[in-house]
Coordinates of N, CA and C in Angstrom, one line a residue:
X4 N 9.7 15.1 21.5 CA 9.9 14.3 20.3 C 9.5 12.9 20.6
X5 N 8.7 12.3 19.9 CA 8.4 10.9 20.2 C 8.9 10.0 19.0
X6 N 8.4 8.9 19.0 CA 8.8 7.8 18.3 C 8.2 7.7 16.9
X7 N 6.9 8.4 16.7 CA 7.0 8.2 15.2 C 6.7 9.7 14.4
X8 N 7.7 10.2 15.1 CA 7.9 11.3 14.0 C 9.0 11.1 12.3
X9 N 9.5 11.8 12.3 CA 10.1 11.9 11.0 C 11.8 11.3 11.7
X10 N 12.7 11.1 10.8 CA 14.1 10.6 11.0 C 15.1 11.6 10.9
X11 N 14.4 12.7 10.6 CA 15.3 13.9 10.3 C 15.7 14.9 11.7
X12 N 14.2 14.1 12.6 CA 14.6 14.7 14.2 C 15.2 14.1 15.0
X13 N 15.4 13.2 14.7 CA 16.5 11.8 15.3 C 17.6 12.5 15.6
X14 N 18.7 12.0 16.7 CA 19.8 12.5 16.8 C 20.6 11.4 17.4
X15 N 20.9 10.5 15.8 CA 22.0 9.1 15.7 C 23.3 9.2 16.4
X16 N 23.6 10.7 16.6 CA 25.5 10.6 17.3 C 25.6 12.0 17.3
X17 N 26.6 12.0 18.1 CA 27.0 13.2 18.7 C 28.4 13.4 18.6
X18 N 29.0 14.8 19.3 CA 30.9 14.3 19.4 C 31.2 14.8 20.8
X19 N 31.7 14.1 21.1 CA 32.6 14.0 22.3 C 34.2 14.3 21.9
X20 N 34.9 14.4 23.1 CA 36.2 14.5 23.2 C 37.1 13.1 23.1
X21 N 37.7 12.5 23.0 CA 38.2 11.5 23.5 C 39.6 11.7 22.8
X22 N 40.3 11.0 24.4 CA 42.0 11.5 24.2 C 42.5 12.7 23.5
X23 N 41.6 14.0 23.8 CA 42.1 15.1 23.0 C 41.8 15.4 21.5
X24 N 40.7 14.6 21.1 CA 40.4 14.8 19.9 C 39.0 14.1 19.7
X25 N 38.3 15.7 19.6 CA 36.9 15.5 18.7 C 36.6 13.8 17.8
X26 N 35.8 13.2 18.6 CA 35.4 12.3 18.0 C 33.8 11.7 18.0
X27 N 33.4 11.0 16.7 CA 31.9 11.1 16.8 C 31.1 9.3 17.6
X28 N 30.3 9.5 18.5 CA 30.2 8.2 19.2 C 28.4 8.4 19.1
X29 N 28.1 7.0 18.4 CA 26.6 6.3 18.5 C 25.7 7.0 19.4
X30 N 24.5 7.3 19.4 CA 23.7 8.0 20.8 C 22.9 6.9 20.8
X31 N 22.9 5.8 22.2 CA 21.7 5.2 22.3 C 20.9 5.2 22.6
X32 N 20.4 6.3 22.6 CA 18.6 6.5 22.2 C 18.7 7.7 21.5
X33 N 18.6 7.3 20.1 CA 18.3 8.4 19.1 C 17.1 9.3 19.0
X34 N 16.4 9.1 20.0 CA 15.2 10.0 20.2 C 15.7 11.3 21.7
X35 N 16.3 10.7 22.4 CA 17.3 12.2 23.2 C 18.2 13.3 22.3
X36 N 17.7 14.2 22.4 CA 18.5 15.3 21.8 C 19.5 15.6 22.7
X37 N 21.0 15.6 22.3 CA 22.1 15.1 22.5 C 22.6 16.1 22.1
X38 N 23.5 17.5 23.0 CA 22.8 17.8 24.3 C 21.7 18.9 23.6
X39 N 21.2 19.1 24.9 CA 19.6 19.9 25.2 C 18.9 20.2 26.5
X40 N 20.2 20.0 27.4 CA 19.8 20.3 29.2 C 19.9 21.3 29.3
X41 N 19.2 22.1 30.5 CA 19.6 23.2 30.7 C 18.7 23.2 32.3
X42 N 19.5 24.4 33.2 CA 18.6 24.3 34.4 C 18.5 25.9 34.5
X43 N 17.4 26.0 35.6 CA 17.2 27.7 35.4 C 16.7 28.1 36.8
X44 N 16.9 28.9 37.9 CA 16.7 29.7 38.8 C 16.7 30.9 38.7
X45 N 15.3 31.5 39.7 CA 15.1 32.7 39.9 C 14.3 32.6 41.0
X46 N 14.3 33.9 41.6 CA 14.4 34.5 43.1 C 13.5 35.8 43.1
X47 N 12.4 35.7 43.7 CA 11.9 37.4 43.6 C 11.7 37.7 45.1
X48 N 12.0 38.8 45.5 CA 11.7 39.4 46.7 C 11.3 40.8 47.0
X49 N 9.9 41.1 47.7 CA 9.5 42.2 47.1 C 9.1 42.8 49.0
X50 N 9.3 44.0 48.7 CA 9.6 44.6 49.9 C 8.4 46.0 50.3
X51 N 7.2 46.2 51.1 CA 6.5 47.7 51.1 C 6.4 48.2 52.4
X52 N 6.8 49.7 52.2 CA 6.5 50.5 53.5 C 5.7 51.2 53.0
X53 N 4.6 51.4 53.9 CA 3.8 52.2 53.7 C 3.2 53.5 55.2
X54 N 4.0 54.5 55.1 CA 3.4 55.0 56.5 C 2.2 55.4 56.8
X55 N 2.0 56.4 55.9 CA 0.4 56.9 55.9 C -0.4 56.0 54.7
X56 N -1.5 56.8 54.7 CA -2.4 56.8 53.2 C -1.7 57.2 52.2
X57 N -1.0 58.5 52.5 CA -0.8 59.3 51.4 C 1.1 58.5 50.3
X58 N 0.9 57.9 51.1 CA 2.6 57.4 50.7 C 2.7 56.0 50.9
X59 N 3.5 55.4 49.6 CA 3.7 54.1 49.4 C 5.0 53.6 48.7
X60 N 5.8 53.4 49.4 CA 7.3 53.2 49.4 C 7.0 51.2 48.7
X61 N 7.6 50.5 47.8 CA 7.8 49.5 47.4 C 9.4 49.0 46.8
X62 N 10.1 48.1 47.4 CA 11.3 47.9 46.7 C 11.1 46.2 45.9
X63 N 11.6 46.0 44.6 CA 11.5 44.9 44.5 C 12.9 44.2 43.6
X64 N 13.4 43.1 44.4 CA 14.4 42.4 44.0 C 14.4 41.6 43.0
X65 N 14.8 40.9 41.3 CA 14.7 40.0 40.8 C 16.0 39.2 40.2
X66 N 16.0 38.1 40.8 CA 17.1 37.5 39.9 C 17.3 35.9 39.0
X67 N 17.6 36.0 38.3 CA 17.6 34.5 37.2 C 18.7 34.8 36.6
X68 N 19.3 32.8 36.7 CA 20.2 32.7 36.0 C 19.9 31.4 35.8
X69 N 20.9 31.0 34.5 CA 20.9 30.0 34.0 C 22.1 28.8 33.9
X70 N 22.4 27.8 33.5 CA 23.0 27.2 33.6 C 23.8 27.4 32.3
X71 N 24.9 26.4 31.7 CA 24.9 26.5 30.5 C 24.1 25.9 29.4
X72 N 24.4 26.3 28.7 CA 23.4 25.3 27.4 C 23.6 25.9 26.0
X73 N 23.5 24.4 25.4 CA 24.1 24.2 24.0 C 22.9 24.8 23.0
X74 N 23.6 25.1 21.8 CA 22.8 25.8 20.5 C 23.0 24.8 20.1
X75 N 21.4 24.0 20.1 CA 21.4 22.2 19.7 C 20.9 22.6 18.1
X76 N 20.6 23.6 17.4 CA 20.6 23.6 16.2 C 21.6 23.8 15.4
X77 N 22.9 24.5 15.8 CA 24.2 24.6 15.5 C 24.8 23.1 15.6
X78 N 24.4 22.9 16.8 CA 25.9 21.3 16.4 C 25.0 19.6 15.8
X79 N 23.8 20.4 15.3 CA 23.1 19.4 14.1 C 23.5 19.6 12.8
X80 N 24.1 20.5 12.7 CA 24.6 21.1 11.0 C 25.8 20.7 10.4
X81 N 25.8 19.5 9.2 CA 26.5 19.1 8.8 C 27.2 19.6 7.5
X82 N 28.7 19.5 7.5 CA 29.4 19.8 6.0 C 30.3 18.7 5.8
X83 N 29.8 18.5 4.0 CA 30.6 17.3 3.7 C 30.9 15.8 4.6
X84 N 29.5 15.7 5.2 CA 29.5 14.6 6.0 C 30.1 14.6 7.1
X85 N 30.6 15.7 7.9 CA 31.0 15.8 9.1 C 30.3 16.9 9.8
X86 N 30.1 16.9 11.5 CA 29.7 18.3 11.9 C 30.3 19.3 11.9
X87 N 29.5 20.3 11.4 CA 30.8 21.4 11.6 C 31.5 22.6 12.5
X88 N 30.3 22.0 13.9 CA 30.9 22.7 14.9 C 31.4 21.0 16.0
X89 N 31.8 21.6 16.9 CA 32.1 20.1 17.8 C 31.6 20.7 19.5
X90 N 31.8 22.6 19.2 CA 31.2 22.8 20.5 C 30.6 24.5 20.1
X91 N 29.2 24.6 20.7 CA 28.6 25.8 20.4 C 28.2 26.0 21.6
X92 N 28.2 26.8 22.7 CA 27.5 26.5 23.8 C 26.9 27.9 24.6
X93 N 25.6 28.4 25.0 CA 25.8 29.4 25.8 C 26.2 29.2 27.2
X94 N 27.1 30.7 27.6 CA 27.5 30.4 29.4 C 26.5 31.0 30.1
X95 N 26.7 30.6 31.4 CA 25.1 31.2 32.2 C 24.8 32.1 31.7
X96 N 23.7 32.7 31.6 CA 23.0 34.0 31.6 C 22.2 34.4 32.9
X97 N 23.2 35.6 33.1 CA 22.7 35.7 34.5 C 21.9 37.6 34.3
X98 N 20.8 37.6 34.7 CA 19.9 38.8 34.9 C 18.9 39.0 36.4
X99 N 19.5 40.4 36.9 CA 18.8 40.6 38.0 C 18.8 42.0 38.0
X100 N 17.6 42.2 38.8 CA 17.0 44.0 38.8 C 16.5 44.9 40.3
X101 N 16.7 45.7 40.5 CA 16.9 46.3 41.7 C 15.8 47.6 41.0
X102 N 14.3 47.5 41.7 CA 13.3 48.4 41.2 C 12.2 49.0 43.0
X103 N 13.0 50.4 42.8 CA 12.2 50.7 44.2 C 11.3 52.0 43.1
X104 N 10.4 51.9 43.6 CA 9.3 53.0 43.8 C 8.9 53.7 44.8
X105 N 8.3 54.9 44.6 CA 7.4 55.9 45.4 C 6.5 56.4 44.9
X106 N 5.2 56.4 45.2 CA 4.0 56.8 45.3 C 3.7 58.0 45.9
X107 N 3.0 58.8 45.8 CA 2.2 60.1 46.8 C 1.0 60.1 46.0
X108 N 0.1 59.6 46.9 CA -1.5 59.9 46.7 C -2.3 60.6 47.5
X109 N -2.4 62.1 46.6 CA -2.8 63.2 47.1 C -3.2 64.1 45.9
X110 N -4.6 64.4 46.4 CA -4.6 65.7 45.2 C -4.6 66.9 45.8
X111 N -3.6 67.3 44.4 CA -3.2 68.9 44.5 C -3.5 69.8 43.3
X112 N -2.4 70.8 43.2 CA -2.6 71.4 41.5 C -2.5 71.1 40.5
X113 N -1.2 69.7 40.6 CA -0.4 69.5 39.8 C -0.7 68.0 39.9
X114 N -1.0 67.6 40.7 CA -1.8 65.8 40.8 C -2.1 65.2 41.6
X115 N -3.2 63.8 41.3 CA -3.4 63.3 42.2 C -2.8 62.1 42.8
X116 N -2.1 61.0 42.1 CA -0.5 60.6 42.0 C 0.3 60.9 41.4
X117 N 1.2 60.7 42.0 CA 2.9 60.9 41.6 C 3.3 59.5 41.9
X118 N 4.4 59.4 40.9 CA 4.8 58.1 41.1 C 6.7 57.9 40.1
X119 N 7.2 57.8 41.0 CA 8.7 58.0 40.8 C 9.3 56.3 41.0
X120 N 9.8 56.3 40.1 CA 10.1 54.5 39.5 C 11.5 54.7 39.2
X121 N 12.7 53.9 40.1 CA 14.3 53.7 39.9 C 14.5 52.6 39.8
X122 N 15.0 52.2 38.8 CA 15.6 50.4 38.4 C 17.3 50.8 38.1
X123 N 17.4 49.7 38.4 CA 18.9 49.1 37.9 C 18.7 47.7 37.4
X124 N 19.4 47.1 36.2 CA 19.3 46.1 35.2 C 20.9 45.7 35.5
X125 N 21.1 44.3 35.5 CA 22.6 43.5 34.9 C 22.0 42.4 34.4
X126 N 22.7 42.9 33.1 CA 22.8 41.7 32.4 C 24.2 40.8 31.8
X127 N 24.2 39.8 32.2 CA 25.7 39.1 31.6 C 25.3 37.7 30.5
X128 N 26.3 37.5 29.5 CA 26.0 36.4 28.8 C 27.1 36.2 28.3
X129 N 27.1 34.8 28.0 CA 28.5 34.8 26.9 C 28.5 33.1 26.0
X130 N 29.0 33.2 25.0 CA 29.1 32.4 23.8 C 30.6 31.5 23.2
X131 N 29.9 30.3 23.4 CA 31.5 30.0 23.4 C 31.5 28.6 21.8
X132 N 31.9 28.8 21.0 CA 32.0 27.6 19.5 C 33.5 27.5 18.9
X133 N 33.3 26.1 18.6 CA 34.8 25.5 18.2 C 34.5 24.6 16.5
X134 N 34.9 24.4 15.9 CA 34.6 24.1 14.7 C 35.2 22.4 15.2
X135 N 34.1 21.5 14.1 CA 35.1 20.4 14.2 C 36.2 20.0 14.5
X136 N 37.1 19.1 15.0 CA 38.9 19.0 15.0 C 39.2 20.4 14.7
X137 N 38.7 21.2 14.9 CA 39.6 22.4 15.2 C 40.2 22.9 16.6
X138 N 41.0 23.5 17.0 CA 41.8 23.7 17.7 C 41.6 25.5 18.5
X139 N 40.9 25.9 17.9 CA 41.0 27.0 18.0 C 39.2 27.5 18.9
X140 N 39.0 27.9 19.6 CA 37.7 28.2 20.1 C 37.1 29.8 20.7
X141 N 36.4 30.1 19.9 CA 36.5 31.8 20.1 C 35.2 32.1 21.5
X142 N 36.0 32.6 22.3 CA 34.8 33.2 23.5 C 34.4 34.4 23.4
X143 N 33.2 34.5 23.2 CA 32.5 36.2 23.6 C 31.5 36.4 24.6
X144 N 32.0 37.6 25.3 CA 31.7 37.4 26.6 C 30.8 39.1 26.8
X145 N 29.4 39.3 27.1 CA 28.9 40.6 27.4 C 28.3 41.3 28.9
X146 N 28.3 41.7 28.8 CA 27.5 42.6 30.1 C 26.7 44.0 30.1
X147 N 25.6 44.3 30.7 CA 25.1 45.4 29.8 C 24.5 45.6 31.4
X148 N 24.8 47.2 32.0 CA 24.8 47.8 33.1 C 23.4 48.7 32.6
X149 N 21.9 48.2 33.4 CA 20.9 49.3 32.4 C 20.4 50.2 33.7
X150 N 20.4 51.4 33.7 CA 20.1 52.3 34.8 C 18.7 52.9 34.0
X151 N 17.5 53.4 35.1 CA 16.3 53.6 34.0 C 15.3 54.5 35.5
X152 N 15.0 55.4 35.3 CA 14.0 56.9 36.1 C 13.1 57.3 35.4
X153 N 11.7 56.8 36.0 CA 10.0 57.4 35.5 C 9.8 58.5 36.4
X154 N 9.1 58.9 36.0 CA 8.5 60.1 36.8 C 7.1 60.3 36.0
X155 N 6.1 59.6 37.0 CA 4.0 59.6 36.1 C 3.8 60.5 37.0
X156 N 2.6 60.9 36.3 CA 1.7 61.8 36.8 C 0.5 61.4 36.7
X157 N -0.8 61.5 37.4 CA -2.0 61.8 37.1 C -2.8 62.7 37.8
X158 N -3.7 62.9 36.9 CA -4.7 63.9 37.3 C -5.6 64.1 36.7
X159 N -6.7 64.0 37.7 CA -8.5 64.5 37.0 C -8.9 65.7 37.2
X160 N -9.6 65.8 36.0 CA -10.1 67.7 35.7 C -11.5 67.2 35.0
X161 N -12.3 66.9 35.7 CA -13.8 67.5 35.3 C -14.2 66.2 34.5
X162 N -14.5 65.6 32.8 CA -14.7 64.5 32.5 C -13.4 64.1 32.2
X163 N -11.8 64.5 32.1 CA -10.8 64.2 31.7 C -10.0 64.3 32.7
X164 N -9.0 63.1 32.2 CA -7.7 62.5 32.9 C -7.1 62.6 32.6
X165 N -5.3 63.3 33.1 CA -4.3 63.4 32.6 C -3.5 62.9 32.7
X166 N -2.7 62.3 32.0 CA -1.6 61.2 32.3 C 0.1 61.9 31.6
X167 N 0.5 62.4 32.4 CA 2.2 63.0 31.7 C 3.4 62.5 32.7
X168 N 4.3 62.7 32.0 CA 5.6 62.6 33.1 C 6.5 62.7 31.6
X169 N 7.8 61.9 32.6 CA 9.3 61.8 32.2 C 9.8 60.3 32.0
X170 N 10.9 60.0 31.4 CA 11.2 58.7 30.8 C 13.1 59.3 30.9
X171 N 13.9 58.4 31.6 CA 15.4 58.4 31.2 C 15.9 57.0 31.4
X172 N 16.6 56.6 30.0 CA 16.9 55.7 30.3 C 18.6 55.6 29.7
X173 N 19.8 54.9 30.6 CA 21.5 54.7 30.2 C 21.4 53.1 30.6
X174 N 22.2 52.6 29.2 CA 22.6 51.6 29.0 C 23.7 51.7 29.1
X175 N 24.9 50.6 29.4 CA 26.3 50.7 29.5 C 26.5 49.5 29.1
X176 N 27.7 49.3 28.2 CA 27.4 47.7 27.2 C 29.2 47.8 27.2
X177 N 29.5 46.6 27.8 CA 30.9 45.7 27.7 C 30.8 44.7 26.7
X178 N 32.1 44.7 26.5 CA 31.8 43.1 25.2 C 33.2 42.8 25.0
X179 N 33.7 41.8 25.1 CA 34.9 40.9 25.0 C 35.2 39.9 24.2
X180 N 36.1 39.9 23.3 CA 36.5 38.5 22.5 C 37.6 38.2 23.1
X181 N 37.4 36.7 23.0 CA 38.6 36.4 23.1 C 38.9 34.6 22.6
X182 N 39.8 34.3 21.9 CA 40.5 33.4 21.3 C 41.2 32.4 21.9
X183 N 40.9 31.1 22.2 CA 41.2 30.0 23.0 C 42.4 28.4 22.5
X184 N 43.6 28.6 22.3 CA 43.6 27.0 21.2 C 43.6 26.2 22.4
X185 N 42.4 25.3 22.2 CA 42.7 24.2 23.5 C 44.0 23.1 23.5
X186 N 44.5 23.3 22.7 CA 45.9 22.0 22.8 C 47.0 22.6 23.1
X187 N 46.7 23.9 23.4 CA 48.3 24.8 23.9 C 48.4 26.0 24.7
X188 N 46.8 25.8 25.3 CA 46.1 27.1 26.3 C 46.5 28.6 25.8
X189 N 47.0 28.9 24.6 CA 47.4 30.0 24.4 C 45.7 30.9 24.4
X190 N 46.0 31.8 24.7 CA 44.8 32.4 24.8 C 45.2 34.3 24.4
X191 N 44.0 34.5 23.0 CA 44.3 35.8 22.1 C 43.6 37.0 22.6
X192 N 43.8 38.3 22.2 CA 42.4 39.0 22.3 C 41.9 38.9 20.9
X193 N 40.6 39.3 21.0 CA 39.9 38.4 19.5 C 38.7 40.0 19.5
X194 N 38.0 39.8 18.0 CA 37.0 40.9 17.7 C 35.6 40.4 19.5
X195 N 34.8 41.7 19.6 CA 33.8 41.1 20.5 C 32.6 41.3 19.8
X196 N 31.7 41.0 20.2 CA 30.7 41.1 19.4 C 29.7 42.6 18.9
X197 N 30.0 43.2 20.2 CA 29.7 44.8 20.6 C 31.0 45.3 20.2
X198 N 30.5 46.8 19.8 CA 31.6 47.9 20.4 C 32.0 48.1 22.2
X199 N 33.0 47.2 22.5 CA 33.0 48.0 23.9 C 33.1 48.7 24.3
X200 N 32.3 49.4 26.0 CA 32.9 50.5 26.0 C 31.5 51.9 25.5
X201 N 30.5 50.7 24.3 CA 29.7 51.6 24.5 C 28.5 52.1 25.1
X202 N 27.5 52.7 24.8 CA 26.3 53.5 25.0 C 25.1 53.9 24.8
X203 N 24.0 53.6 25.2 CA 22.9 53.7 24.7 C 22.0 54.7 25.6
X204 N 21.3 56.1 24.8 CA 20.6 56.7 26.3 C 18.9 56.9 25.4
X205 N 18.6 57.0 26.3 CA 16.8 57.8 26.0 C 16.2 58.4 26.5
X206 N 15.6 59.7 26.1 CA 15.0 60.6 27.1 C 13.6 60.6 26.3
X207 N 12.5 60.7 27.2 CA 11.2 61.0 27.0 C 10.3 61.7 27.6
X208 N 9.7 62.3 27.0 CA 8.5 63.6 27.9 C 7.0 62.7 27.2
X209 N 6.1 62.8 28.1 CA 4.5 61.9 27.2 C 3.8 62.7 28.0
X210 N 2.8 62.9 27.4 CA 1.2 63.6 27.8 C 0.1 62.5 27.0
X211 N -0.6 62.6 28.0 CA -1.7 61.5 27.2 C -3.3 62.1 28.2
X212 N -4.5 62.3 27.2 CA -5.6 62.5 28.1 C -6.6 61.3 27.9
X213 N -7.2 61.1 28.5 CA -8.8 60.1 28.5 C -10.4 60.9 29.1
X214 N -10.9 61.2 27.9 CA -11.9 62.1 28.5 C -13.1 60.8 27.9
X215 N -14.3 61.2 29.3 CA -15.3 60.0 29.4 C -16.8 60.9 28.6
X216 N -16.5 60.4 27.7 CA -18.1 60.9 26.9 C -19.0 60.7 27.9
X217 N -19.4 59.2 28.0 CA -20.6 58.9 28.7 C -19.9 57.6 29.5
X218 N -20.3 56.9 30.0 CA -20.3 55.4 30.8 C -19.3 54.4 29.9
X219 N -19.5 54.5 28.8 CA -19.2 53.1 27.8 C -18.3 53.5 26.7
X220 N -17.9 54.7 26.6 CA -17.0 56.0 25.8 C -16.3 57.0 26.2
X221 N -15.0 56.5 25.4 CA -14.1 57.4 25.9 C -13.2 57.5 24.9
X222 N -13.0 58.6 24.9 CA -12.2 59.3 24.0 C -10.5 59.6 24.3
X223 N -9.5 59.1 23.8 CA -8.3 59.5 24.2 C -7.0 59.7 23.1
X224 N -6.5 60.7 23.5 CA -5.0 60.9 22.5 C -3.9 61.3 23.5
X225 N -2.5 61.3 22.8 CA -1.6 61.1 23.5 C -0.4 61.7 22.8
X226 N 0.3 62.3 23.2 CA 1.6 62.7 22.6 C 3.0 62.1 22.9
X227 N 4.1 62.2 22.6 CA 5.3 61.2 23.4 C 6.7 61.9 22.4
X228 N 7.5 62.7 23.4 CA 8.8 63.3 22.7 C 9.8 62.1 22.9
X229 N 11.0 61.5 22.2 CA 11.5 60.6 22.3 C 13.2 61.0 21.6
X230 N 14.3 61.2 22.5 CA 15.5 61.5 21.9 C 15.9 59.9 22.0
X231 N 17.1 59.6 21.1 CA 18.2 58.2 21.4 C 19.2 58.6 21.2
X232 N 20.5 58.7 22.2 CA 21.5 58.9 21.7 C 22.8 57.3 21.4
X233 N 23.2 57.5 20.5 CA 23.9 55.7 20.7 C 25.9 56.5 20.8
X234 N 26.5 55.8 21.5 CA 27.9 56.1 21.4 C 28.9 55.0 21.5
X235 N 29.0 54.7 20.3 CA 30.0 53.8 20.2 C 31.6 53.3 19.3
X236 N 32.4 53.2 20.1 CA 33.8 53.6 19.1 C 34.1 52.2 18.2
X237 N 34.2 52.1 17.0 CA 34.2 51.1 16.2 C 35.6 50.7 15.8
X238 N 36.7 49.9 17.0 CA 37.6 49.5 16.7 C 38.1 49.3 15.5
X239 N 39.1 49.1 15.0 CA 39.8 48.6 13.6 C 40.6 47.7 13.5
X240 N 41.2 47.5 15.1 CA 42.2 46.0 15.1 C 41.4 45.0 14.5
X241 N 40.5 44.6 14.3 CA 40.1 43.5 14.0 C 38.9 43.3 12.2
X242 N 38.6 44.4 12.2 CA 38.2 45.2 11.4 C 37.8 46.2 10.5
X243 N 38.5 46.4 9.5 CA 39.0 47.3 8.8 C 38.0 48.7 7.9
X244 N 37.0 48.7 9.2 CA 36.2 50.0 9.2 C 36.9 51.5 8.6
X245 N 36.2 51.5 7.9 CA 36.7 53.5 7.2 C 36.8 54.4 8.4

């Protein structure tokens, strides 16, 4: 944002806390968006054995997280001349993945790679907003456990290639509310944003060929079976679901 843009990206004041109560204080330099930091790490570490030709073992580590940071278009939104949140903020978001593979390159009857793919996914995040001089501040808090197994195949037959395998994929999804009043620490269970508790699966079978007309042409189609199962219980304490 620079200096001669429009006045409507300006950000004249902000709110702070002072002595326990939301209050709004001058920003001197109305060209800083007030807040809008955030910091971010990640880490990759990638691991191969390979003993022969025929075999290729690969593990690879990934992780990123973040710091917190504000939803600066949320605490720009004014009602009746005041803001109408005082705090909107995401909590770290933290994601890392655990993905080993195996390879066998060999032809046989059934192919000339194989190739078997195991991941594990965590994901966590959480959301925290307070309304103006309000007292009350609702936390929701997630985590999503993702487990996921390929199984490819390939194989050449004359001008054509075959490409089939397997697909399974389980999701596991936590989700938590919970209700904060900052002036008397009392702390609620509150709705979460998810159904907790639930489930997400996928199974898939694919066949796909590529057959080579000539040099510069190729011809290919593909098939792909795809189940989803979803399982999730839709509490009522908090809302009043049929």
């Amino acid at each position: 944002m620079g200096s001669n843009g429009p006045e409507e990206y300006l950000r004249p004041e902000y709110v702070v806390q002072i002595d326990g109560m939301d209050s709004i204080v001058p920003n001197p330099d109305p060209q800083v968006q007030v807040p809008s930091d955030m910091r971010l790490s990640n880490f990759i570490q990638k691991l191969r054995y390979k003993p022969n030709a025929d075999w290729d073992l690969t593990y690879g580590f990934y992780y990123s997280r973040t710091s917190e940071y504000d939803r600066y278009d949320r605490l720009i939104e004014y009602r009746n001349g005041l803001p109408r949140s005082a705090v909107w903020y995401y909590g770290p978001m933290l994601w890392n993945m655990h993905n080993l593979q195996l390879q066998h390159v060999k032809s046989t009857g059934l192919y000339d790679v194989a190739r078997l793919t195991m991941a594990y996914q965590l994901f966590e995040e959480s959301r925290v907003d307070r309304s103006y001089r309000r007292s009350l501040e609702r936390i929701r808090e997630e985590r999503v456990d993702a487990y996921s197994l390929n199984l490819d195949f390939q194989k050449k037959a004359g001008l054509s290639t075959w490409f089939y395998g397997a697909e399974l994929v389980y999701n596991a999804v936590g989700s938590v509310g919970t209700d904060r009043d900052i002036d008397v620490g009392i702390v609620s269970e509150a709705a979460s944003r998810y159904p907790d508790g639930s489930s997400w699966q996928s199974y898939a079978l694919y066949a796909s060929n590529k057959y080579t007309i000539r040099d510069n042409v190729t011809l290919q189609t593909g098939l792909r079976y795809n189940q989803v199962l979803l399982d999730a219980t839709f509490d009522t304490t908090f809302y009043p679901f049929p």
